[in-house]
Coordinates of N, CA and C in Angstrom, one line a residue:
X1 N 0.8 -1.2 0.0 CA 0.0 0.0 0.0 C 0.9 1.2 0.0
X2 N 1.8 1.4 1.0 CA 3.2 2.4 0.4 C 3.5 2.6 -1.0
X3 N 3.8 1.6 -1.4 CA 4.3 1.8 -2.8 C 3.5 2.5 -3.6
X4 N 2.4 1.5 -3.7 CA 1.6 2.3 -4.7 C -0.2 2.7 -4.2
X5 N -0.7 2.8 -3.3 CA -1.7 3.1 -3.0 C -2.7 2.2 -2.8
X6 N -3.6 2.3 -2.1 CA -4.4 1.0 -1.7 C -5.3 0.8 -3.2
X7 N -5.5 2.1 -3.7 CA -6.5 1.7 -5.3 C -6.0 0.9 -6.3
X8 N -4.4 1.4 -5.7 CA -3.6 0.7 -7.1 C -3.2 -0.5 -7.3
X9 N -2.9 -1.1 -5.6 CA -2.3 -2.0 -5.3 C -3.2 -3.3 -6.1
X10 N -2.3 -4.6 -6.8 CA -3.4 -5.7 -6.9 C -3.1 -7.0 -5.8
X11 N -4.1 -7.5 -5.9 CA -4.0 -9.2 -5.5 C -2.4 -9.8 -5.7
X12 N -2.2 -9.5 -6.8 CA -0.9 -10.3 -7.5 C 0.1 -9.5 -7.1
X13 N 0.3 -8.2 -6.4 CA 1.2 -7.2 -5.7 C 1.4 -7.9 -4.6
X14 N -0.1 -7.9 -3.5 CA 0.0 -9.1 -2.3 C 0.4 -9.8 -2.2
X15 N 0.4 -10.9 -3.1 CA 0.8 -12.7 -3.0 C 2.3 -12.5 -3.7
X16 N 2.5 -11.5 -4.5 CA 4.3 -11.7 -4.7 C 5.2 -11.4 -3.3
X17 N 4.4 -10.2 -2.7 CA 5.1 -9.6 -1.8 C 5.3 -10.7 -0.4
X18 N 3.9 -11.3 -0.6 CA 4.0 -12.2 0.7 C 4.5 -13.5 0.3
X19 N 5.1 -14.1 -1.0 CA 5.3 -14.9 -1.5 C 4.2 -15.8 -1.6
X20 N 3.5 -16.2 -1.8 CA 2.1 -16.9 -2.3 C 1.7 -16.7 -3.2
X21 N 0.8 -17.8 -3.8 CA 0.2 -17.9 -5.0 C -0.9 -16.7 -4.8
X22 N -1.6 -16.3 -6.0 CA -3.1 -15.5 -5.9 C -4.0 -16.7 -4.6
X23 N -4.1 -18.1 -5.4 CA -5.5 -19.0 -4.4 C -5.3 -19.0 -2.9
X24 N -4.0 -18.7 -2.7 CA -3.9 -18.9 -1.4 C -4.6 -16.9 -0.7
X25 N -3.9 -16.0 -1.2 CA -4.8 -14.9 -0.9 C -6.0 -15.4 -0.8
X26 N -7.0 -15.6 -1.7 CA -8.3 -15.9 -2.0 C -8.5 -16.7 -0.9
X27 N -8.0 -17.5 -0.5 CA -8.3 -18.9 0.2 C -8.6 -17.9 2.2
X28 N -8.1 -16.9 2.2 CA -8.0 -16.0 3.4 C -9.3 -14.8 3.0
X29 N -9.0 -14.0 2.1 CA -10.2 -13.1 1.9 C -10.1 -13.1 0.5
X30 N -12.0 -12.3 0.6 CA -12.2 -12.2 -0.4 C -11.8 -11.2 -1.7
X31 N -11.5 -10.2 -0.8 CA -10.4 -8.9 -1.9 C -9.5 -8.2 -1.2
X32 N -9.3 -7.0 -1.7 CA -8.6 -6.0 -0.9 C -8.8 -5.6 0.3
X33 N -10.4 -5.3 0.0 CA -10.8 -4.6 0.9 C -10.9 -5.4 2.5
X34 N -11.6 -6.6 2.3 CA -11.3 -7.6 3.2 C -10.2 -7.4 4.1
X35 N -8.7 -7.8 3.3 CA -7.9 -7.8 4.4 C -7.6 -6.5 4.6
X36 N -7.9 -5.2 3.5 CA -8.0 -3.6 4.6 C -8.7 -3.9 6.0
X37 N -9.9 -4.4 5.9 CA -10.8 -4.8 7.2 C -10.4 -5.1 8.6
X38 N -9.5 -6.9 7.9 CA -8.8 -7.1 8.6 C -7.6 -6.3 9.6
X39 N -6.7 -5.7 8.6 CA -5.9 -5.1 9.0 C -6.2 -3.8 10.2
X40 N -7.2 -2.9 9.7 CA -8.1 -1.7 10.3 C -8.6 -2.9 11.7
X41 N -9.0 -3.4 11.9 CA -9.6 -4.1 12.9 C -8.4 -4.7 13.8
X42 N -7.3 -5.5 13.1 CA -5.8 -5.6 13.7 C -5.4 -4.3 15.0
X43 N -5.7 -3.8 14.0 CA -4.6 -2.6 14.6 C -5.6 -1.9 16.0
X44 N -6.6 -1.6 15.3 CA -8.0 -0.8 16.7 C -7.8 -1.7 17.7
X45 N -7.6 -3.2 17.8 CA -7.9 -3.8 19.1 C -6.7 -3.7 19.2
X46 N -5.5 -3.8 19.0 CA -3.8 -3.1 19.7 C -3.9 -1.6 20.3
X47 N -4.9 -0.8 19.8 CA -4.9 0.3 20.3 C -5.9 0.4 21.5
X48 N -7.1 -0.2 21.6 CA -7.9 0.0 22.6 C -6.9 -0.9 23.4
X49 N -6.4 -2.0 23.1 CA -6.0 -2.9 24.4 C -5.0 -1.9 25.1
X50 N -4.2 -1.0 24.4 CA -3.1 -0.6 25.5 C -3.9 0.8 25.4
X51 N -5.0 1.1 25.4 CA -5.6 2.4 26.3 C -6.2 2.2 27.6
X52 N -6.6 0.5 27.2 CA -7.2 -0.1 28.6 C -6.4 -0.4 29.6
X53 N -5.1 -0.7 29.0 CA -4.5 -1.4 30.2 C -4.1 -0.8 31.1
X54 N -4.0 -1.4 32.4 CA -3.8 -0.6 33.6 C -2.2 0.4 33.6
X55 N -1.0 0.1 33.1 CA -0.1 0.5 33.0 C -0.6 2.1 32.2
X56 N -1.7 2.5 31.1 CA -1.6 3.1 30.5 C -2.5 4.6 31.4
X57 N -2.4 4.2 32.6 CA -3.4 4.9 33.5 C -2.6 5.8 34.4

């Protein structure tokens, strides 16, 4: 997504970068947007967990 923007980015950008075939992408989500989902949802519960946590008080 750095490189070239999340519009730009393809499937076949993904699976080279991560080394994998396209089916195996597929075989996890259904598009882009999917693992954007993923990722956006990744990251929010890393963020609420250390706003919760007691150290962060």
């Amino acid at each position: 997504m750095k490189e070239k923007g999340f519009l730009a980015m393809t499937i076949r950008d993904i699976a080279n970068r991560a080394n994998v075939n396209r089916g195996t992408f597929y075989a996890h989500y259904l598009d882009t947007c999917a693992l954007l989902d993923e990722l956006i949802y990744e990251q929010f519960q890393t963020l609420l967990k250390k706003s919760l946590s007691p150290e962060s008080h």
